[in-house]
Coordinates of C-alpha atoms in Angstrom, one line a residue:
Chain H
X19 CA -62.2 41.7 29.6
X20 CA -60.7 43.9 27.0
X21 CA -57.9 42.1 25.2
X22 CA -54.5 43.9 24.8
X23 CA -55.1 44.0 21.1
X24 CA -58.5 45.8 21.5
X25 CA -57.0 48.0 24.1
X26 CA -54.4 49.2 21.6
X27 CA -57.1 49.8 19.0
X28 CA -59.1 51.8 21.5
X29 CA -56.1 54.0 22.2
X30 CA -55.4 54.5 18.5
X31 CA -59.0 55.6 18.0
X32 CA -59.0 57.9 21.0
X33 CA -55.7 59.5 19.9
X34 CA -57.1 60.0 16.4
X35 CA -60.2 61.9 17.8
X36 CA -58.0 63.8 20.3
X37 CA -55.6 65.0 17.6
X38 CA -58.5 66.4 15.5
X39 CA -60.0 68.0 18.6
X40 CA -56.7 69.8 19.1
X41 CA -57.0 71.0 15.5
X42 CA -54.1 68.8 14.3
X43 CA -53.8 66.2 11.6
X44 CA -54.2 62.6 13.0
X45 CA -52.9 59.4 11.3
X46 CA -56.3 59.0 9.6
X47 CA -59.4 61.0 9.4
X48 CA -61.4 60.3 12.6
X49 CA -64.8 58.9 11.7
X50 CA -67.8 58.9 14.1
X51 CA -69.6 56.2 12.0
X52 CA -73.2 56.2 10.8
X53 CA -76.2 55.1 12.8
X54 CA -79.8 55.7 13.6
X55 CA -82.9 53.6 12.9
X56 CA -81.0 51.5 10.4
X57 CA -79.1 49.8 13.3
X58 CA -82.3 48.2 14.5
X59 CA -83.3 47.2 11.0
X60 CA -79.9 45.6 10.3
X61 CA -80.3 43.5 13.4
X62 CA -83.8 42.4 12.3
X63 CA -85.6 44.1 15.2
X64 CA -88.3 46.8 15.3
X65 CA -87.6 50.4 16.3
X66 CA -89.9 49.6 19.3
X67 CA -87.6 46.7 20.4
X68 CA -84.6 48.9 19.9
X69 CA -86.0 51.5 22.2
X70 CA -87.5 49.4 24.9
X71 CA -85.7 46.0 25.0
X72 CA -82.1 46.6 26.3
X73 CA -80.9 43.0 25.6
X74 CA -82.0 43.4 21.9
X75 CA -80.7 46.9 21.5
X76 CA -77.4 46.0 23.0
X77 CA -77.0 43.0 20.6
X78 CA -78.0 45.3 17.7
X79 CA -75.5 48.0 18.6
X80 CA -72.7 45.4 19.0
X81 CA -73.4 43.8 15.7
X82 CA -73.4 47.2 14.0
X83 CA -70.1 48.3 15.7
X84 CA -68.5 45.0 14.8
X85 CA -69.6 45.1 11.1
X86 CA -69.1 48.8 10.6
X87 CA -66.1 49.9 12.7
X88 CA -65.5 53.6 13.3
X89 CA -63.6 55.7 15.8
X90 CA -66.4 56.3 18.3
X91 CA -69.4 54.3 19.5
X92 CA -73.0 55.2 20.1
X93 CA -74.3 53.4 23.2
X94 CA -78.0 52.8 22.5
X95 CA -81.2 54.0 21.0
X96 CA -81.0 57.4 22.7
X97 CA -83.9 59.5 23.8
X98 CA -85.5 63.0 23.8
X99 CA -84.4 66.1 25.6
X100 CA -86.2 66.5 28.9
X101 CA -84.4 69.6 30.3
X102 CA -87.3 71.1 32.3
X103 CA -87.3 68.1 34.6
X104 CA -83.6 68.5 35.2
X105 CA -84.0 72.2 35.7
X106 CA -86.8 71.6 38.2
X107 CA -84.4 69.4 40.3
X108 CA -81.3 71.5 39.6
X109 CA -80.7 72.0 43.3
X110 CA -80.0 68.2 43.5
X111 CA -77.1 67.7 41.0
X112 CA -76.8 64.0 41.9
X113 CA -80.4 63.5 40.6
X114 CA -80.9 66.1 38.0
X115 CA -78.2 65.0 35.6
X116 CA -80.0 61.6 35.2
X117 CA -83.2 63.3 33.9
X118 CA -81.9 65.4 31.0
X119 CA -83.0 62.8 28.5
X120 CA -86.0 60.6 28.5
X121 CA -86.1 57.3 26.6
X122 CA -89.0 55.0 25.9
X123 CA -89.1 53.0 29.2
X124 CA -88.5 56.1 31.2
X125 CA -91.4 57.8 29.5
X126 CA -93.7 54.9 30.3
X127 CA -93.2 56.3 33.9
X128 CA -93.0 60.0 33.3
X129 CA -95.6 60.3 30.5
X130 CA -94.2 63.5 29.1
X131 CA -96.6 65.0 26.6
X132 CA -93.8 66.1 24.2
X133 CA -92.6 62.6 23.7
X134 CA -93.6 60.2 20.9
X135 CA -92.1 56.7 20.9
X136 CA -92.3 53.8 18.5
X137 CA -94.7 51.1 19.7
X138 CA -96.4 53.7 22.0
X139 CA -97.7 56.8 20.4
X140 CA -96.1 55.9 17.0
X141 CA -95.9 52.9 14.7
X142 CA -93.4 50.3 15.9
X143 CA -90.9 51.2 13.2
X144 CA -91.1 55.0 13.6
X145 CA -88.3 57.2 15.1
X146 CA -88.7 58.8 18.6
X147 CA -90.0 62.3 18.1
X148 CA -90.1 65.5 20.2
X149 CA -93.2 67.5 19.6
X150 CA -93.0 71.0 21.0
X151 CA -96.0 72.6 22.6
X152 CA -96.6 75.9 24.4
X153 CA -96.4 75.3 28.1
X154 CA -96.3 78.9 29.3
X155 CA -98.3 82.1 28.8
X156 CA -96.3 85.2 27.9
X157 CA -97.7 86.9 31.0
X158 CA -95.6 84.4 33.0
X159 CA -92.2 85.7 31.8
X160 CA -91.6 87.6 35.0
X161 CA -92.1 84.5 37.1
X162 CA -89.7 82.6 34.9
X163 CA -87.1 85.4 35.1
X164 CA -87.4 85.6 38.9
X165 CA -86.6 81.9 39.5
X166 CA -86.4 79.4 36.5
X167 CA -85.9 76.4 38.8
X168 CA -89.1 77.2 40.9
X169 CA -91.0 78.0 37.7
X170 CA -90.0 74.8 36.0
X171 CA -91.0 72.8 39.1
X172 CA -94.2 74.5 40.0
X173 CA -95.6 75.6 36.7
X174 CA -94.0 73.7 33.8
X175 CA -93.8 70.2 35.3
X176 CA -97.5 70.0 36.0
X177 CA -98.2 71.0 32.3
X178 CA -95.7 68.5 30.9
X179 CA -97.2 65.4 32.4
X180 CA -100.6 64.7 34.0
X181 CA -98.7 62.6 36.6
X182 CA -97.4 66.0 38.0
X183 CA -100.6 67.8 37.7
X184 CA -100.9 67.9 41.5
X185 CA -97.3 68.0 42.8
X186 CA -98.5 67.0 46.3
X187 CA -100.3 63.9 45.1
X188 CA -99.1 60.4 45.8
X189 CA -99.0 59.9 42.0
X190 CA -96.5 62.7 41.6
X191 CA -94.2 61.3 44.3
X192 CA -94.6 57.7 43.1
X193 CA -93.7 58.8 39.6
X194 CA -90.4 60.4 40.8
X195 CA -89.6 57.4 42.9
X196 CA -90.3 55.0 40.0
X197 CA -88.2 57.2 37.7
X198 CA -85.3 56.9 40.2
X199 CA -85.6 53.2 40.3
X200 CA -85.7 53.1 36.5
X201 CA -82.6 55.3 36.3
X202 CA -80.7 52.8 38.5
X203 CA -81.8 49.9 36.3
X204 CA -80.8 51.8 33.1
X205 CA -77.5 52.8 34.6
X206 CA -76.7 49.1 35.1
X207 CA -77.8 48.2 31.6
X208 CA -75.7 51.0 30.2
X209 CA -72.6 49.9 32.1
X210 CA -73.1 46.4 30.6
X211 CA -73.4 47.8 27.1
X212 CA -70.3 50.0 27.5
X213 CA -68.2 47.1 28.8
X214 CA -69.2 45.0 25.8
X215 CA -68.5 47.9 23.4
X216 CA -65.1 48.4 25.1
X217 CA -64.2 44.8 24.3
X218 CA -64.6 45.7 20.6
X219 CA -61.8 48.3 20.9
X220 CA -63.9 51.4 21.3
X221 CA -62.6 54.2 23.6
X222 CA -64.8 55.9 26.1
X223 CA -63.5 59.4 26.9
X224 CA -64.2 61.5 30.0
X225 CA -67.8 62.3 30.8
X226 CA -69.8 64.4 28.4
X227 CA -72.8 66.5 29.2
X228 CA -75.8 68.0 27.3
X229 CA -77.2 71.4 27.5
X230 CA -79.1 74.0 25.6
X231 CA -78.7 77.6 24.4
X232 CA -80.9 79.5 26.8
X233 CA -83.2 80.7 24.0
X234 CA -83.7 77.1 22.8
X235 CA -84.9 76.2 26.3
X236 CA -87.7 78.7 25.8
X237 CA -88.3 77.6 22.2
X238 CA -88.4 73.9 22.7
X239 CA -89.8 73.5 26.2
X240 CA -91.6 76.7 27.3
X241 CA -93.3 78.7 24.5
X242 CA -92.8 76.5 21.4
X243 CA -90.8 77.7 18.4
X244 CA -93.4 79.8 16.6
X245 CA -94.5 81.6 19.8
X246 CA -90.9 82.2 20.8
X247 CA -90.0 83.9 17.5
X248 CA -93.1 86.1 17.9
X249 CA -92.2 86.9 21.5
X250 CA -88.8 88.3 20.2
X251 CA -90.8 91.1 18.6
X252 CA -93.6 91.4 21.2
X253 CA -91.7 91.1 24.5
X254 CA -88.0 91.6 23.6
X255 CA -86.9 92.8 27.0
X256 CA -88.6 89.9 28.8
X257 CA -87.2 87.3 26.5
X258 CA -83.7 88.7 26.9
X259 CA -84.0 88.8 30.7
X260 CA -85.3 85.2 30.7
X261 CA -82.3 83.9 28.7
X262 CA -80.0 85.5 31.2
X263 CA -81.8 83.8 34.1
X264 CA -82.0 80.5 32.3
X265 CA -78.2 80.6 31.6
X266 CA -77.5 80.5 35.3
X267 CA -79.5 77.4 36.0
X268 CA -78.3 75.6 32.9
X269 CA -74.7 76.4 33.7
X270 CA -75.2 75.0 37.2
X271 CA -76.6 71.8 35.7
X272 CA -73.9 71.5 33.1
X273 CA -71.1 71.7 35.7
X274 CA -72.9 69.7 38.4
X275 CA -70.7 66.6 37.6
X276 CA -67.1 67.6 38.5
X277 CA -65.7 65.1 36.0
X278 CA -67.5 66.5 32.9
X279 CA -65.0 67.3 30.2
X280 CA -67.3 68.4 27.4
X281 CA -70.8 69.8 26.9
X282 CA -72.9 69.4 23.7
X283 CA -75.4 71.9 22.5
X284 CA -78.0 71.0 19.8
X285 CA -78.9 74.4 18.3
X286 CA -82.5 74.7 17.1
X287 CA -83.5 78.4 16.7
X288 CA -80.3 79.3 14.9
X289 CA -81.8 78.6 11.5
X290 CA -84.9 80.6 12.3
X291 CA -83.2 83.9 13.1
X292 CA -81.7 86.7 11.1
X293 CA -78.1 87.6 12.1
X294 CA -79.6 90.6 13.9
X295 CA -82.0 88.6 16.0
X296 CA -79.4 85.9 16.5
X297 CA -76.9 88.4 17.8
X298 CA -79.4 90.1 20.0
X299 CA -81.3 87.2 21.6
X300 CA -79.6 83.9 21.0
X301 CA -75.9 84.3 20.8
X302 CA -75.0 86.4 23.9
X303 CA -76.1 83.8 26.5
X304 CA -74.8 80.9 24.4
X305 CA -71.4 82.6 24.0
X306 CA -71.3 83.4 27.7
X307 CA -72.1 79.7 28.5
X308 CA -69.3 78.4 26.3
X309 CA -66.8 81.0 27.7
X310 CA -67.7 80.0 31.3
X311 CA -67.2 76.4 30.4
X312 CA -63.9 77.1 28.7
X313 CA -62.7 78.9 31.9
X314 CA -63.3 75.6 33.7
X315 CA -61.4 73.7 31.0
X316 CA -64.6 72.2 29.6
X317 CA -64.9 72.0 25.8
X318 CA -68.1 72.6 24.0
X319 CA -69.6 71.2 20.9
X320 CA -72.5 72.7 18.9
X321 CA -74.7 70.8 16.5
X322 CA -75.7 73.7 14.2
X323 CA -78.9 72.3 12.8
X324 CA -80.2 73.5 9.5
X325 CA -78.5 76.4 7.7
X326 CA -75.9 78.1 10.0
X327 CA -74.2 80.1 7.2
X328 CA -75.4 83.6 8.4
X329 CA -74.0 83.0 11.9
X330 CA -70.7 81.2 11.1
X331 CA -68.5 84.2 11.8
X332 CA -69.9 84.6 15.4
X333 CA -68.0 81.4 16.3
X334 CA -64.8 83.4 15.8
X335 CA -65.7 85.5 18.9
X336 CA -64.9 82.4 21.0
X337 CA -61.3 81.7 21.9
X338 CA -59.5 79.3 19.5
X339 CA -59.7 75.7 20.6
X340 CA -63.1 76.3 22.4
X341 CA -64.5 73.1 20.8
X342 CA -66.3 71.5 17.9
X343 CA -69.0 72.7 15.5
X344 CA -71.1 70.1 13.7
X345 CA -73.0 71.1 10.6
X346 CA -76.2 69.8 9.0
X347 CA -76.8 71.9 5.8
X348 CA -74.0 74.4 6.0
X349 CA -71.3 73.2 3.6
X350 CA -68.4 71.9 5.8
X351 CA -65.9 73.2 3.2
X352 CA -67.2 76.7 3.6
X353 CA -67.2 76.3 7.4
X354 CA -63.6 75.0 7.4
X355 CA -62.4 78.0 5.4
X356 CA -63.9 80.4 8.0
X357 CA -62.9 78.3 11.1
X358 CA -59.6 76.7 10.2
X359 CA -57.2 76.7 13.1
X360 CA -59.9 77.9 15.5
X361 CA -62.8 75.5 15.6
X362 CA -63.0 71.7 15.0
X363 CA -65.4 71.0 12.1
X364 CA -67.5 67.9 12.2
X365 CA -69.9 66.3 9.7
X366 CA -69.8 66.3 6.0
X367 CA -71.7 63.2 4.9
X368 CA -75.1 64.1 3.6
X369 CA -77.5 61.3 4.7
X370 CA -79.6 62.1 1.6
X371 CA -76.7 60.8 -0.6
X372 CA -76.3 57.6 1.5
X373 CA -80.0 56.9 1.3
X374 CA -80.4 57.5 -2.4
X375 CA -77.0 57.2 -4.1
X376 CA -75.2 54.2 -5.6
X377 CA -72.1 52.7 -4.1
X378 CA -70.0 54.1 -6.9
X379 CA -71.4 57.6 -6.5
X380 CA -70.8 57.4 -2.7
X381 CA -67.2 56.3 -3.2
X382 CA -66.6 59.4 -5.4
X383 CA -68.5 61.6 -3.0
X384 CA -66.5 60.6 0.0
X385 CA -63.2 60.8 -1.9
X386 CA -64.0 64.4 -2.9
X387 CA -65.1 65.3 0.6
X388 CA -62.0 64.0 2.2
X389 CA -59.7 65.6 -0.5
X390 CA -61.2 68.9 0.4
X391 CA -61.6 68.5 4.2
X392 CA -58.6 66.6 5.5
X393 CA -55.7 69.0 4.8
X394 CA -54.8 71.0 7.8
X395 CA -56.6 68.7 10.3
X396 CA -59.2 69.8 12.8
X397 CA -61.8 67.8 10.9
X398 CA -64.0 64.9 12.2
X399 CA -66.0 63.0 9.6
X400 CA -69.6 62.1 10.4
X401 CA -73.1 62.3 9.1
X402 CA -74.8 65.6 8.8
X403 CA -77.8 64.2 10.8
X404 CA -77.5 61.3 13.2
X405 CA -80.3 59.2 11.8
X406 CA -80.2 56.9 8.8
X407 CA -83.7 55.5 8.2
X408 CA -84.5 51.8 8.3
X409 CA -84.5 51.2 4.6
X410 CA -81.1 52.7 3.9
X411 CA -79.4 50.3 1.5
X412 CA -76.7 48.4 3.4
X413 CA -74.4 48.3 0.4
X414 CA -74.5 52.1 0.5
X415 CA -73.5 52.2 4.1
X416 CA -70.7 49.7 3.4
X417 CA -69.6 51.9 0.5
X418 CA -69.1 54.8 2.9
X419 CA -67.0 52.8 5.3
X420 CA -64.9 51.3 2.5
X421 CA -64.3 54.8 1.0
X422 CA -63.2 56.2 4.4
X423 CA -60.8 53.3 4.7
X424 CA -59.5 53.9 1.2
X425 CA -59.1 57.7 1.2
X426 CA -58.9 58.5 4.9
X427 CA -55.2 58.2 5.5
X428 CA -53.1 61.4 6.1
Chain D
X22 CA -103.7 103.2 3.3
X23 CA -103.0 100.2 1.1
X24 CA -99.4 101.5 0.8
X25 CA -99.1 101.9 4.5
X26 CA -100.5 98.4 5.1
X27 CA -98.1 96.9 2.6
X28 CA -95.2 98.7 4.2
X29 CA -95.9 97.9 7.8
X30 CA -96.7 94.3 7.0
X31 CA -93.5 93.8 5.1
X32 CA -91.5 95.7 7.7
X33 CA -92.9 93.3 10.4
X34 CA -94.7 96.1 12.3
X35 CA -97.5 93.8 13.6
X36 CA -99.4 96.3 15.6
X37 CA -99.5 98.9 12.9
X38 CA -100.4 96.5 10.1
X39 CA -103.3 95.0 12.1
X40 CA -104.5 98.5 13.0
X41 CA -104.5 99.8 9.4
X42 CA -106.2 96.6 8.2
X43 CA -108.9 97.0 10.8
X44 CA -109.6 100.5 9.5
X45 CA -109.3 99.7 5.9
X46 CA -111.6 96.7 6.0
X47 CA -114.5 98.9 7.2
X48 CA -114.3 101.1 4.1
X49 CA -116.2 100.5 0.8
X50 CA -114.4 97.6 -1.0
X51 CA -112.0 97.5 1.8
X52 CA -112.1 93.8 2.5
X53 CA -110.9 93.0 -1.0
X54 CA -108.2 95.7 -0.7
X55 CA -107.0 94.2 2.5
X56 CA -106.9 90.7 1.1
X57 CA -105.1 91.7 -2.1
X58 CA -102.6 93.9 -0.1
X59 CA -101.8 91.1 2.4
X60 CA -101.3 88.7 -0.4
X61 CA -98.9 91.1 -2.1
X62 CA -97.1 91.6 1.3
X63 CA -96.7 87.8 1.8
X64 CA -95.3 87.5 -1.7
X65 CA -92.8 90.2 -0.9
X66 CA -91.9 88.6 2.4
X67 CA -91.3 85.3 0.5
X68 CA -89.2 87.1 -2.1
X69 CA -87.1 88.7 0.7
X70 CA -86.7 85.3 2.3
X71 CA -85.4 83.8 -1.0
X72 CA -83.0 86.7 -1.4
X73 CA -81.5 85.9 2.0
X74 CA -82.7 89.1 3.7
X75 CA -85.5 87.5 5.7
X76 CA -85.4 84.3 7.7
X77 CA -87.8 81.7 9.1
X78 CA -88.8 84.0 12.0
X79 CA -90.0 86.6 9.5
X80 CA -92.0 83.9 7.6
X81 CA -93.6 82.9 10.9
X82 CA -94.3 86.5 11.9
X83 CA -95.8 87.2 8.5
X84 CA -98.0 84.1 8.6
X85 CA -99.2 85.1 12.0
X86 CA -100.1 88.6 10.9
X87 CA -101.8 87.2 7.8
X88 CA -103.9 84.9 9.9
X89 CA -104.8 87.6 12.4
X90 CA -105.9 90.0 9.6
X91 CA -107.8 87.3 7.7
X92 CA -109.8 86.4 10.8
X93 CA -111.7 89.7 10.6
X94 CA -111.4 90.2 6.8
X95 CA -112.7 86.9 5.4
X96 CA -116.1 87.2 7.0
X97 CA -116.6 90.4 5.1
X98 CA -115.7 88.7 1.8
X99 CA -118.7 86.4 1.9
X100 CA -120.2 86.2 -1.6
X101 CA -117.2 87.7 -3.2
X102 CA -115.5 85.7 -6.0
X103 CA -112.0 84.8 -4.7
X104 CA -109.8 83.5 -7.5
X105 CA -107.9 80.3 -6.8
X106 CA -104.8 79.1 -8.6
X107 CA -105.6 75.5 -7.9
X108 CA -106.0 72.9 -5.2
X109 CA -103.3 71.2 -3.2
X110 CA -103.6 68.3 -0.8
X111 CA -101.0 68.8 1.9
X112 CA -99.8 66.5 4.7
X113 CA -96.8 65.4 6.8
X114 CA -96.2 61.7 5.8
X115 CA -96.7 58.6 7.8
X116 CA -94.4 58.2 10.8
X117 CA -93.6 61.8 11.1
X118 CA -95.6 64.0 13.5
X119 CA -94.0 67.4 12.9
X120 CA -96.1 70.3 11.8
X121 CA -94.1 73.6 12.0
X122 CA -92.8 73.5 8.5
X123 CA -96.0 72.4 7.0
X124 CA -97.9 75.1 8.8
X125 CA -95.5 77.9 7.6
X126 CA -95.8 76.6 4.1
X127 CA -99.6 76.3 4.3
X128 CA -100.3 79.9 5.2
X129 CA -97.9 81.2 2.5
X130 CA -99.5 78.9 -0.1
X131 CA -102.9 80.1 0.8
X132 CA -101.8 83.7 0.7
X133 CA -100.5 83.0 -2.8
X134 CA -104.0 81.9 -3.9
X135 CA -103.6 78.1 -3.7
X136 CA -106.6 76.3 -2.1
X137 CA -104.9 74.1 0.5
X138 CA -106.5 71.0 1.9
X139 CA -104.5 70.2 5.0
X140 CA -104.8 66.5 5.9
X141 CA -102.6 66.7 9.0
X142 CA -99.5 64.9 10.3
X143 CA -98.5 61.2 10.4
X144 CA -100.8 60.7 7.3
X145 CA -101.2 57.1 6.2
X146 CA -100.4 56.4 2.6
X147 CA -104.0 55.4 1.9
X148 CA -105.3 58.7 3.3
X149 CA -103.3 60.6 0.6
X150 CA -105.0 58.4 -2.0
X151 CA -108.5 59.0 -0.5
X152 CA -107.9 62.8 -0.3
X153 CA -106.8 62.8 -3.9
X154 CA -109.9 61.0 -5.0
X155 CA -112.1 63.3 -2.9
X156 CA -110.6 66.7 -3.7
X157 CA -109.2 66.1 -7.1
X158 CA -106.2 68.4 -6.6
X159 CA -103.7 69.4 -9.2
X160 CA -101.0 69.3 -6.6
X161 CA -100.0 67.1 -3.7
X162 CA -97.6 68.4 -1.1
X163 CA -95.8 66.0 1.2
X164 CA -93.7 67.1 4.2
X165 CA -91.3 65.5 6.5
X166 CA -88.7 66.7 9.0
X167 CA -87.0 63.5 10.0
X168 CA -85.1 61.2 7.7
X169 CA -87.6 58.4 8.2
X170 CA -90.0 60.6 6.2
X171 CA -87.9 59.8 3.0
X172 CA -88.9 56.1 3.1
X173 CA -92.4 57.1 3.9
X174 CA -92.7 59.6 0.9
X175 CA -91.3 56.9 -1.4
X176 CA -93.9 54.5 -0.3
X177 CA -96.8 57.0 -0.4
X178 CA -95.9 57.9 -4.0
X179 CA -95.9 54.1 -4.8
X180 CA -99.3 53.7 -3.3
X181 CA -100.6 56.7 -5.3
X182 CA -99.2 55.1 -8.4
X183 CA -100.8 51.7 -7.6
X184 CA -104.1 53.5 -7.3
X185 CA -103.6 54.9 -10.8
X186 CA -103.6 58.5 -9.7
X187 CA -100.0 59.5 -10.3
X188 CA -100.5 60.9 -13.8
X189 CA -103.4 63.2 -12.6
X190 CA -101.2 65.1 -10.1
X191 CA -97.9 66.9 -9.6
X192 CA -96.1 66.1 -6.4
X193 CA -93.9 68.5 -4.4
X194 CA -92.0 67.3 -1.4
X195 CA -90.8 69.6 1.4
X196 CA -88.9 69.6 4.6
X197 CA -85.5 70.1 6.2
X198 CA -84.0 66.9 4.8
X199 CA -85.2 66.8 1.2
X200 CA -83.0 67.5 -1.7
X201 CA -82.7 66.9 -5.5
X202 CA -81.4 63.4 -4.8
X203 CA -84.2 62.7 -2.4
X204 CA -86.8 64.0 -5.0
X205 CA -85.4 61.6 -7.6
X206 CA -85.2 58.7 -5.1
X207 CA -88.9 59.0 -4.1
X208 CA -90.2 60.0 -7.5
X209 CA -91.6 63.4 -6.9
X210 CA -91.8 66.4 -9.4
X211 CA -90.3 69.1 -7.3
X212 CA -88.6 69.7 -3.9
X213 CA -88.2 72.5 -1.5
X214 CA -86.4 72.8 1.8
X215 CA -88.1 76.1 2.7
X216 CA -91.6 77.4 2.4
X217 CA -90.9 80.3 0.1
X218 CA -89.2 78.1 -2.5
X219 CA -92.0 75.6 -2.0
X220 CA -94.7 78.2 -2.9
X221 CA -92.8 79.5 -5.9
X222 CA -92.3 75.9 -7.3
X223 CA -96.0 75.0 -6.5
X224 CA -97.1 77.9 -8.6
X225 CA -94.8 76.8 -11.4
X226 CA -96.2 73.3 -11.2
X227 CA -99.7 74.8 -11.5
X228 CA -98.4 76.7 -14.6
X229 CA -99.1 80.1 -13.0
X230 CA -95.6 81.6 -13.0

């Protein structure tokens, strides 16, 4: 049961986030908190246990959220994008949504070749990693364009996992059946974790989804990143047509859950492309995606990985209030100047500083950041990358939270 | 022809650049001319990248062209004296299995005349030590993409120190999440978060610029 006191805290936190998302000034700067591999280390467990043992990872997350309170909660160790599987089953929205992300125990069943998990392919204290590989020949673009769902099922799935090599085999059917059972088991575990987190006064907003810019789907899952950027010069028309086809199926997936209120897009190829290539191949279908979601009242958030500076202005082509842009290397001060009153800016804390600074330096760093970023609202404080490594000094993390407490009041 | 090769390469005209190189390589002294011109073109591409005119996709395309052309050019250079600026041992540190950044850097470093010994991804600390003993490089390059790599780089450099090899080499770290602060934290000599800067600083560390 959530106590009235914790209920009130959750409402305050939710209101704080909401105000920032409406581009206003809340009572305090909303802070997403820090996290990542360090959560497991802080609880004295391995990255392997954090990924595979739900009892232990739940205890680790709860200890972290109790000792380092913030305005939103992470739920568990997370996983790796597995969009081709969801696309393959996109005609079955009740199933597909559950297979967008694969975590360690799920991958024990699916055996996806792109996945590397601690205690499996990697050392027990390593981070889960996605390793792109080329799963498609450029001669297959026409097939992809004609029907991305069919192509994902018939051609890509068998190449992603040997369990699906023969789609008519008992192994392939048994793998999907086991994945379904595992999904149910994990759903129950997740509900338990969320209930425990709610008791700590953390709010859970309406459902959020995950999707991809169509060109990133090609880059991450079909052709790999280097081949995709070469394809832009070698087969420009095919790539463009493919992104348009993929948009349709990804949009269908993103809106399959009628309760979804927001969709997150991790951007990957943005940093690789010149403004010309970005505007020709990447942005048109991503923009269309966000506009269609906005028409349905769904907000978007983009995690602009790497340097997004050359593409910042393109965000202004979206209607004001479309959503949130999170930045990794792009200076949030610069982003805010361009996007003030139009786009919520999220991020700001360079994890490099948290890893290698002193508590005094961090205090000063956060103070300056908040001085520059809070005025005018529309800012959510968070790390520039979601993952603090295991050996991050705990006193540095504490220094971040103390500084936010000290300087974060409007 | 050299001028045309240089221009088409730098302008990212893959078909034209490969075609000219194929013709040029068959002429007397052509292989050396192709090699020198492609090196010059790669340097120009790196310069355009650092100037903000070119992006990662151009570095990848240039690296791909360079590799394509070298495939038919290098066999014709057998017996020729190819000057080297120095040797570098290069690897992605333990725990990190990413290779895209390392591979972009590698081809640009090779094109600049650095002899690169690539020891792969997820490289254990001790393997760096063994490679340093075996190849006696002037430079060691460590890459990482994920933040975990920062811990790993620090530990690798400690192990190199413990083996008594730190003073013999310069260390440059590279990858999306490194910075001046990370460089000081792990105890490296230089840092780069892009390949072009990485090659420029590597040449500086070798005393060649």
